XYZ file of C-alpha atoms in Angstrom:
546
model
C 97.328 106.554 82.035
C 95.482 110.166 82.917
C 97.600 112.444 85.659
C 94.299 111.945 87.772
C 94.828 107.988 87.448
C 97.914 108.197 88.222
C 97.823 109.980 91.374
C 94.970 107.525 92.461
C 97.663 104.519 92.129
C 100.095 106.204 94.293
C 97.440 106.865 96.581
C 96.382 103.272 96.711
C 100.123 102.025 97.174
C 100.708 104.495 99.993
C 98.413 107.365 101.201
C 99.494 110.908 100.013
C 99.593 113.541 102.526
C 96.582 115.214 101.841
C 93.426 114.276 103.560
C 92.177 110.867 103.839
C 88.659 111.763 102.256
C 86.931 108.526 102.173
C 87.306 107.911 106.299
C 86.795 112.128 106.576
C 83.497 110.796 104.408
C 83.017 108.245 106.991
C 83.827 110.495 110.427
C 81.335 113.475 108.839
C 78.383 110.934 108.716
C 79.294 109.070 111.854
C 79.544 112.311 113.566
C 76.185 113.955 112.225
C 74.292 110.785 112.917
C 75.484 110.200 116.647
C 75.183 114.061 117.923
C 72.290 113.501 116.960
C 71.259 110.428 117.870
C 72.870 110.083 120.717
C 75.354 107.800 119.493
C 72.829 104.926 120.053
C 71.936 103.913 116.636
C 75.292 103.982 114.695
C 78.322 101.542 114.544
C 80.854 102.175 111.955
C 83.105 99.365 111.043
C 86.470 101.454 110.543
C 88.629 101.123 108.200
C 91.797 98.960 109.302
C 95.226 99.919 108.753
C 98.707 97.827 109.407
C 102.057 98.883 109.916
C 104.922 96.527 109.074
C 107.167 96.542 112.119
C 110.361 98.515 112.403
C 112.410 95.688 111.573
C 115.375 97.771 109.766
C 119.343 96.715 109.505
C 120.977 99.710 108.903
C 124.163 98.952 106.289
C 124.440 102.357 104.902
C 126.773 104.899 103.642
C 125.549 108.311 104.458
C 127.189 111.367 103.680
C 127.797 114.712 105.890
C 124.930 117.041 105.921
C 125.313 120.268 104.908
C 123.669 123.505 105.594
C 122.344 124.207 102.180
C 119.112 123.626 100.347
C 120.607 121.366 97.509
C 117.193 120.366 95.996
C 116.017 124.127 95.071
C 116.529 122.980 91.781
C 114.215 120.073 92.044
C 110.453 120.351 90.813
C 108.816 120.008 94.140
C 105.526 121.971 92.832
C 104.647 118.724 90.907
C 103.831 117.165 94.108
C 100.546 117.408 96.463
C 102.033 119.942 99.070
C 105.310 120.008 97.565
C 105.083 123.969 96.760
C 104.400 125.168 100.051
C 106.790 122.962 101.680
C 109.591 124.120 99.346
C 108.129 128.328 100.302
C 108.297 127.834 103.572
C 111.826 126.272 103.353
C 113.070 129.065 101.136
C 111.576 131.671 103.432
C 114.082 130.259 106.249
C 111.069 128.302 107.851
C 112.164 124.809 108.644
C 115.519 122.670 108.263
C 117.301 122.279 104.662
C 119.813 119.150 104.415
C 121.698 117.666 101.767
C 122.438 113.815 103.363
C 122.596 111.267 100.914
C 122.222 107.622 101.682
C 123.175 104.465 99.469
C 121.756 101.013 99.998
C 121.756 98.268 97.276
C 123.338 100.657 95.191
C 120.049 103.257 95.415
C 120.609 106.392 96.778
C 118.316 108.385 98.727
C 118.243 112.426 99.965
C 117.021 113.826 102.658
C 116.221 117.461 101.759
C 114.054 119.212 103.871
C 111.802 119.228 107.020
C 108.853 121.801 107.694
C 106.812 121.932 110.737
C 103.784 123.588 111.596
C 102.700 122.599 115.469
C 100.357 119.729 114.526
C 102.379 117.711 111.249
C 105.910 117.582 109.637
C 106.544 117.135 106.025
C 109.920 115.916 104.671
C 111.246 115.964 101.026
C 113.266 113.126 99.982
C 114.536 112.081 96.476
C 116.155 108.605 95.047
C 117.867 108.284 92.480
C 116.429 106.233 89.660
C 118.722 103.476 88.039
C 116.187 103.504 84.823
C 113.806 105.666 83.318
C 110.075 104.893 84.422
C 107.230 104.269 82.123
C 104.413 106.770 82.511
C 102.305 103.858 84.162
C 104.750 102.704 86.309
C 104.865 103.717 90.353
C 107.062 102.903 93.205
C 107.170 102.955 96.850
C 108.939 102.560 99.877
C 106.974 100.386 101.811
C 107.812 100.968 105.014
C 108.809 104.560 106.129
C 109.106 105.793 110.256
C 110.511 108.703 112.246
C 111.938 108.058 115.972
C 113.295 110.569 118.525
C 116.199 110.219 120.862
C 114.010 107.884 123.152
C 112.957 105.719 120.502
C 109.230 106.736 120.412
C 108.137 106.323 116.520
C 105.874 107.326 114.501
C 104.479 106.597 111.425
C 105.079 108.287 107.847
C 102.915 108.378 104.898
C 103.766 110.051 101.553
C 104.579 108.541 97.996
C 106.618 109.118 94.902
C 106.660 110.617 91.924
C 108.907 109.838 88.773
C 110.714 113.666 87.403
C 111.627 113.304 84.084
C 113.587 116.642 84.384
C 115.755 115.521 87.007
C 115.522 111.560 86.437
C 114.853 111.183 90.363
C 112.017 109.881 92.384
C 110.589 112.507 94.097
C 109.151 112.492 97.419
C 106.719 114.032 100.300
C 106.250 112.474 103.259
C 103.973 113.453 106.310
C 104.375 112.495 110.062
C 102.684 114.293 113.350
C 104.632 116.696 114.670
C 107.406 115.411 116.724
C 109.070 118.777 117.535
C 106.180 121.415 118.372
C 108.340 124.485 119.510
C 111.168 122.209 120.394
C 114.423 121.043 119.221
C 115.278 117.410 118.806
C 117.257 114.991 117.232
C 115.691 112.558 114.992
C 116.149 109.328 112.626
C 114.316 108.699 109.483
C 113.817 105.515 108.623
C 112.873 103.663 105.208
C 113.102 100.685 103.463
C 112.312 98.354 100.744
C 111.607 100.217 97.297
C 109.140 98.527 95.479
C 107.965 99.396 91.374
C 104.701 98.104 90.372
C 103.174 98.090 87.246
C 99.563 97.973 85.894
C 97.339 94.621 85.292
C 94.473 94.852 83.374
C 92.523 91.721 82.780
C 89.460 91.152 80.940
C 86.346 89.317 82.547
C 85.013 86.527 80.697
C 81.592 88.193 81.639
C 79.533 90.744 82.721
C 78.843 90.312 86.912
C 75.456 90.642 88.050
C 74.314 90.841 91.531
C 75.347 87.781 93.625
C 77.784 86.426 91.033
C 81.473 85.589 91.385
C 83.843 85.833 88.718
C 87.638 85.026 88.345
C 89.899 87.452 87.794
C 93.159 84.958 86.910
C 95.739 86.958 88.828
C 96.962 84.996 92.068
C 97.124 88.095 94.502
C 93.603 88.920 93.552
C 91.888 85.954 92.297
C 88.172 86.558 92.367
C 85.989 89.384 92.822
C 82.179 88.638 94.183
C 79.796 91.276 93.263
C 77.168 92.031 95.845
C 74.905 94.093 94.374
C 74.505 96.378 90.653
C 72.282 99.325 91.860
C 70.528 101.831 88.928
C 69.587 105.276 89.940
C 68.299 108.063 87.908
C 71.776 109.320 86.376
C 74.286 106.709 87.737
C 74.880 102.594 88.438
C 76.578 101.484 91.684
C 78.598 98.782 91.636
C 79.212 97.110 94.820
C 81.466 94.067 95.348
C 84.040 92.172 97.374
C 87.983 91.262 96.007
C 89.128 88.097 97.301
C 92.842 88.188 98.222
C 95.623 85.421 99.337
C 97.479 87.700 101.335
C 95.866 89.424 103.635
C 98.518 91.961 104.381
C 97.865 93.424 101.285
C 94.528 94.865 102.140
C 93.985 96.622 98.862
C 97.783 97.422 98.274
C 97.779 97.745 94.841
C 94.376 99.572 93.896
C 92.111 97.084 92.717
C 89.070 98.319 90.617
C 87.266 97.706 87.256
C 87.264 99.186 84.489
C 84.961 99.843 81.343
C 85.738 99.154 77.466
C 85.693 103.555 77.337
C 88.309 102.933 79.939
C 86.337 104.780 82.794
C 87.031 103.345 86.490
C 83.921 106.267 87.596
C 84.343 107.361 91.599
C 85.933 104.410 93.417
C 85.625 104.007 97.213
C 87.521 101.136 99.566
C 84.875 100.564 102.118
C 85.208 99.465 105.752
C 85.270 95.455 105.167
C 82.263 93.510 105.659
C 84.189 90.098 105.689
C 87.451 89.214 104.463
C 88.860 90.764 101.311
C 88.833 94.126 100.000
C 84.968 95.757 100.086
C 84.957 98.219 96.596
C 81.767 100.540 95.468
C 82.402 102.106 92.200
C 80.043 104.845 90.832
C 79.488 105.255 86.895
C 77.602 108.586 85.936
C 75.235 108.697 83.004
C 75.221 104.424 82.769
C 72.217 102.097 82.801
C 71.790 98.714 83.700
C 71.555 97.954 80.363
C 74.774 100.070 79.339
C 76.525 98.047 82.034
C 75.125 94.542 81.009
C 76.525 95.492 77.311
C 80.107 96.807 78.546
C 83.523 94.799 78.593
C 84.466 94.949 82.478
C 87.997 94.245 83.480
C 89.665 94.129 86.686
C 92.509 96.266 87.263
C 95.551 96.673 89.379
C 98.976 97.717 90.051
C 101.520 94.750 90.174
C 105.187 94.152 92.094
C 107.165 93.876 89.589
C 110.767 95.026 91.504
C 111.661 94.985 94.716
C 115.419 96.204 96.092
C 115.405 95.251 99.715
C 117.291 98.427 101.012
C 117.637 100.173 104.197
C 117.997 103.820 103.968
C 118.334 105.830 107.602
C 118.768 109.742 108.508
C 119.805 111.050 111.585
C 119.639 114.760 111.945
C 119.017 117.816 114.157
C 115.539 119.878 113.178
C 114.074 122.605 115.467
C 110.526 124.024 115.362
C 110.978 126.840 116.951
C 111.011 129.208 114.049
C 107.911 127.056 112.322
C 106.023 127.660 115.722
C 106.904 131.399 115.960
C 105.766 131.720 112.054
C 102.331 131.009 112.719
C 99.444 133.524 112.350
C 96.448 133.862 113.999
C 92.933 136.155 113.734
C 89.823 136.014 115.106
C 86.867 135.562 112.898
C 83.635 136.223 114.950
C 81.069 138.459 113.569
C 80.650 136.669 109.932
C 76.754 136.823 110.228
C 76.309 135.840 106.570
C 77.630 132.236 107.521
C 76.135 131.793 110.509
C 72.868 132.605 108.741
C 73.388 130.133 105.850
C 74.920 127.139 107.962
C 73.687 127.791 111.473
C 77.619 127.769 112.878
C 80.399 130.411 112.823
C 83.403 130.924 111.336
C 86.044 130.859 114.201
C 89.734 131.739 113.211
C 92.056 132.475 110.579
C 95.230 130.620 111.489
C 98.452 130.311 108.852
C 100.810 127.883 109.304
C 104.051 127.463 107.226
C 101.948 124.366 105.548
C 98.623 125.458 105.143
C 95.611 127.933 105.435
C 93.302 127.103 107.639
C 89.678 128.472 108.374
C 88.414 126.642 111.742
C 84.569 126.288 112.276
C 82.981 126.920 115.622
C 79.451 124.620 116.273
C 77.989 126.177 119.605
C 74.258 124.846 119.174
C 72.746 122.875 121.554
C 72.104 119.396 120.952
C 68.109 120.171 120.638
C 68.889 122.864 117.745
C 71.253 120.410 115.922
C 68.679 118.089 116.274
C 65.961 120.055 113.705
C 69.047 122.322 111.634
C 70.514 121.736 109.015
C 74.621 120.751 108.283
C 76.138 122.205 105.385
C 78.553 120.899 103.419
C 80.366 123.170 100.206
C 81.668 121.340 97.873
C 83.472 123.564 96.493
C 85.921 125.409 98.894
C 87.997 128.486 97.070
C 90.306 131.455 99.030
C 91.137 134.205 96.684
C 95.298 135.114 98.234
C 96.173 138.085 96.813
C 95.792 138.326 93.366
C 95.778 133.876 93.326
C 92.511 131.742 93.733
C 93.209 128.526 94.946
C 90.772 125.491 95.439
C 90.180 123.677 99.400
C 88.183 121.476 101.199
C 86.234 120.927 104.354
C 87.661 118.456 106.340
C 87.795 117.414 110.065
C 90.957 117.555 111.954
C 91.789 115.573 115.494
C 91.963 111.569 116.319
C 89.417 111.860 118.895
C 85.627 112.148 117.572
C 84.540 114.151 120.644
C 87.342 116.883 120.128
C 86.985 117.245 115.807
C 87.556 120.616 114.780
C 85.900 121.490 111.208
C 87.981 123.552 108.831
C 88.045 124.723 105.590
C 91.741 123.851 104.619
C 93.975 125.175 101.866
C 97.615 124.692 100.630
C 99.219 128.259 100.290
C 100.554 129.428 97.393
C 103.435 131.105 98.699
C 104.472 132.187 101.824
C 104.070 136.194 103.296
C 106.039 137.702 105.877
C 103.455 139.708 106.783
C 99.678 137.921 106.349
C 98.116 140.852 108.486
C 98.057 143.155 105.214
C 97.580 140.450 102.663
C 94.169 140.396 101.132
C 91.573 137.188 101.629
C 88.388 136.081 100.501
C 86.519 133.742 100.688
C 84.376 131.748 98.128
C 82.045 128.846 99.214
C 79.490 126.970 96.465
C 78.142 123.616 95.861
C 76.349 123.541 99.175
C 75.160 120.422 100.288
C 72.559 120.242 103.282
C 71.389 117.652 105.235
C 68.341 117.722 107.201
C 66.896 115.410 109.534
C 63.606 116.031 112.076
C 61.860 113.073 113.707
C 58.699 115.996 115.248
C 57.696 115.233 111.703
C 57.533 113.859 108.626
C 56.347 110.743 109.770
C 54.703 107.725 107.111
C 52.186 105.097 108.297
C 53.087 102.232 106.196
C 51.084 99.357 105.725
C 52.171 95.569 106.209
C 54.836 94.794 104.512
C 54.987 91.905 102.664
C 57.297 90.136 99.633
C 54.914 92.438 97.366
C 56.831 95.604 96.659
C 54.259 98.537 98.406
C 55.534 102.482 97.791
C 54.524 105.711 99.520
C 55.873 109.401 98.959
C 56.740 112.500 100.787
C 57.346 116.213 100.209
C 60.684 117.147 101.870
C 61.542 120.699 101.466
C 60.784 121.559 97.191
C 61.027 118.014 96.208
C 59.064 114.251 96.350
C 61.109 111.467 97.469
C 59.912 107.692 96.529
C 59.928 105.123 98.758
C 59.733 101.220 98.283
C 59.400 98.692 100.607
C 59.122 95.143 100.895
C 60.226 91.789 102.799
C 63.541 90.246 101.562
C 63.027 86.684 103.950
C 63.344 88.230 107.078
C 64.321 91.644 106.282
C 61.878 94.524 105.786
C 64.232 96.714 102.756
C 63.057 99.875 102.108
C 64.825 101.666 98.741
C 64.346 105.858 98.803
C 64.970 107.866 95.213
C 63.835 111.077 93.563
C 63.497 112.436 90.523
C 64.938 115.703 91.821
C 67.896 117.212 90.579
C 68.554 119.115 93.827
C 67.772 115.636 95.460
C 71.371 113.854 96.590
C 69.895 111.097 98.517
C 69.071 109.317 101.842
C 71.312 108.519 103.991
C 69.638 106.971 106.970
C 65.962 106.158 107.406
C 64.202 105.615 110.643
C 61.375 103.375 111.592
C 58.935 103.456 114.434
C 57.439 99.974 115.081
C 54.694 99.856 117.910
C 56.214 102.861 119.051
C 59.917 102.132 119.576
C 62.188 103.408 117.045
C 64.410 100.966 115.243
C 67.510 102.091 112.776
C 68.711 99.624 109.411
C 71.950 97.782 109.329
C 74.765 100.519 108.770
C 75.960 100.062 105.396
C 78.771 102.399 104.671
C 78.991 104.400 101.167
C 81.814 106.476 99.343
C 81.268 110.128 99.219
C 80.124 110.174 95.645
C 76.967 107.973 96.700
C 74.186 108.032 94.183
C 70.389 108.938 95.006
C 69.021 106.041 95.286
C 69.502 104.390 98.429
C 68.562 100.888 99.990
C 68.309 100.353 103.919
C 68.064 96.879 105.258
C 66.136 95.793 108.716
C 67.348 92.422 109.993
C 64.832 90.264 111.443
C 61.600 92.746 110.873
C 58.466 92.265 112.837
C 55.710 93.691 114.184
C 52.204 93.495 116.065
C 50.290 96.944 115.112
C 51.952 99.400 113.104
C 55.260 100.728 111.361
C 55.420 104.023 110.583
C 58.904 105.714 108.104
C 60.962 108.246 108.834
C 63.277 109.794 105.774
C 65.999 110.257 108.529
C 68.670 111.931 107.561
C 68.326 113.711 103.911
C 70.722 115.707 101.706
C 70.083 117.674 98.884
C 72.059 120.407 96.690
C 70.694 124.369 97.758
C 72.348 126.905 95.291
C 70.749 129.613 98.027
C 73.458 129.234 100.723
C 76.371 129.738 98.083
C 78.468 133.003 99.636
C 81.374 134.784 99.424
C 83.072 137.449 101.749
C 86.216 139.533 102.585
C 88.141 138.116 105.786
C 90.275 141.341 105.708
């Protein structure tokens, strides 16, 4: 099993803490389309999420705590976050403990807590009865932080086998109980659960609209809904039945090809019950794919040790809070030329780097100018380069903030004289202007009709036709700059109707199919591309931020 596969299981079993980037996929493109149609046209499903209920017997040994950073020695680097968590702690930022708990004979340690204002991390490590095969992973299932009063909140993080050490090592990620406050808290975990990977082989090759057993009980039948060729890449779309429905894609369920590529794998909002899957496969055919061995894959319980491991300790953020640095950012014309926004602030936090985005357009510009997405975020640190992202922080959609986000590589007592730059490529831009651009289509019927349009340097195909009651219209180019549709518009006797949302992973291919239930009309339809994205090597920039 690849490092990258790997990391994608313990994803699946329990989310990292690094940025959810399939919903981030999912609040960008909600959020473009309803500032700018006034949130009348789009509904997003949401993706649902279930927390077992603090239901914990504490029967525990735990041992005094001690005011030393016991896991120095530990190879925190290897995890997602790990390094800066472990710099911040060994700049005297944040609480260092050494409390061990046993529980079913497993021990667990908690060894640090870091801060920053909006999230806490915490380092834990077990200790591992047995060596772990490379493909194995494990899990605590359910993990939760409290205060004095009780109030809880949830923790996500996973594990990761150390050969060096022979322990399960561990970063975990709450909001930020303490803020610039001091308080005692209880850390709560329990049931550690090893999985290990299924693969079985389909006794065919799915096509659109065809069900196929898988022969694993959790799992026991996936139901493909559609098998989607574009110009460089096949979509495969389909539905995984599942007995227990508090799984909910525990477990990572995908397919696989004979080469042993899984492509770019996205759990969608659910349409109905069971787990909703869209896996992309660059370079592949229809004909590659009706030719290739499928198999479906996932990660199995194979061990579970019912323990209860709990923590109480003091942690104060105080010193986290005080460590944070701030500088204003106004006055980077370059970017506001390129992206029609601003860059806003520099702020450093004992977790992370972050560059906030300031949007103060009205709602007529955004309507007509364009959003700009880089793909690929880098901040030169001295003498390191290290990679980002953009991604949205906040819970509530009408209070986002849009950074560019980094992990730092190590931690400066003084940022104010430490050199920064920064490096932004891979721009993606999405357009969308309904003054124009209008197509007068003619009736639709069963027979497939096609028209084309000129969108910036580039012709985009579109196909339409009536599916029973459904008018489906399918958009590709032959572009290479051309990244698809991602929302077409119709006028129909002059009121403006929008297709079914149907949500997509971020790794979408061109082509693109929108569906309108229950189509009809007297006089005329006329087609809108909506909203269209495409690659511009142009806007690529970098510049100094001191």
């Amino acid at each position: 099993m690849s490092r990258f596969y790997k990391e994608r299981v313990q994803e699946k079993l329990q989310a990292p803490p690094h940025p959810d980037y399939d919903r981030m996929w999912e609040n960008i493109e909600r959020e473009v389309s309803a500032r700018r149609l006034n949130a009348s046209s789009v509904k997003s499903a949401g993706t649902r999420k279930k927390w077992i209920p603090a239901a914990i017997v504490f029967a525990c040994f735990m041992a005094a705590a001690v005011p030393v950073f016991a896991g120095v020695s530990l190879n925190w680097s290897s995890l997602y976050g790990g390094r800066t968590v472990s710099n911040a702690l060994n700049n005297g930022i944040g609480q260092r403990y050494d409390m061990n708990v046993t529980s079913k004979g497993v021990t667990m340690s908690l060894k640090g807590v870091v801060t920053d204002g909006e999230r806490m991390k915490i380092l834990v490590s077990i200790d591992a009865d047995a060596k772990l095969e490379a493909q194995d992973a494990v899990e605590l299932e359910h993990v939760v932080i409290k205060d004095e009063s009780g109030a809880e909140e949830p923790v996500n993080g996973y594990l990761r086998y150390d050969e060096a050490s022979g322990k399960l090592l561990g970063i975990y990620e709450a909001n930020d109980m303490l803020k610039q406050g001091q308080k005692s808290l209880t850390l709560e975990a329990d049931n550690l659960v090893t999985y290990k990977p299924v693969e079985k082989l389909l006794n065919k090759v799915p096509k659109a609209g065809d069900t196929v057993a898988t022969g694993e009980a959790l799992y026991p039948e996936i139901r493909v809904k559609s098998v989607t060729e574009s110009k460089n890449s096949l979509a495969v779309r389909y539905n995984v039945a599942v007995t227990d429905h508090k799984v909910e894609g525990r477990g990572d369920p995908h397919l696989t090809l004979d080469n042993g590529s899984r492509g770019m794998l996205t759990q969608l909002p659910p349409e109905d019950d069971g787990v909703l899957i869209e896996q992309l496969f660059s370079n592949m055919t229809l004909k590659d794919w009706e030719a290739s061995k499928p198999s479906f894959n996932y990660m199995k319980e194979t061990v579970r040790i019912p323990g209860a491991w709990s923590f109480h300790f003091q942690a104060d953020g105080k010193k986290a809070s005080e460590a944070v640095y701030t500088q204003s950012l106004q006055g980077v014309e370059e970017f506001k030329q390129k992206t029609g926004v601003q860059l806003d602030q520099l702020i450093i936090t004992p977790l992370e780097i972050v560059i906030s985005i300031k949007d103060d357009r009205s709602m007529e510009e955004r309507s007509t100018q364009a959003d700009v997405m880089f793909k690929d975020v880098r901040l030169q640190v001295g003498g390191q380069e290290i990679t980002g992202s953009y991604t949205i922080k906040g819970d509530d959609p009408s209070h986002y903030t849009h950074v560019f986000a980094f992990e730092s590589p190590e931690w400066y007592k003084d940022w104010s004289k430490v050199p920064m730059k920064l490096l932004l490529k891979n721009a993606n831009v999405t357009m969308r202007d309904v003054t124009r651009n209008w197509m007068t289509l003619k009736q639709p019927s069963a027979l497939k009709q096609s028209v084309d349009i000129k969108l910036e340097s580039f012709i985009v195909h579109f196909t339409y036709y009536m599916d029973g009651k459904d008018l489906v219209v399918e958009s590709d180019s032959e572009s290479d700059i051309f990244r698809g549709i991602s929302q077409t518009t119709l006028k129909v006797d002059g009121k403006t109707l929008f297709p079914k949302m149907t949500p997509r992973g971020p790794g979408s291919q061109s082509k693109h199919i929108d569906r309108y239930p229950d189509f009809a009309m007297k006089h005329t339809v006329e087609l809108n591309p909506g909203f269209y994205i495409y690659y511009d090597a142009g806007r690529d920039m970098e510049f100094m931020l001191r």
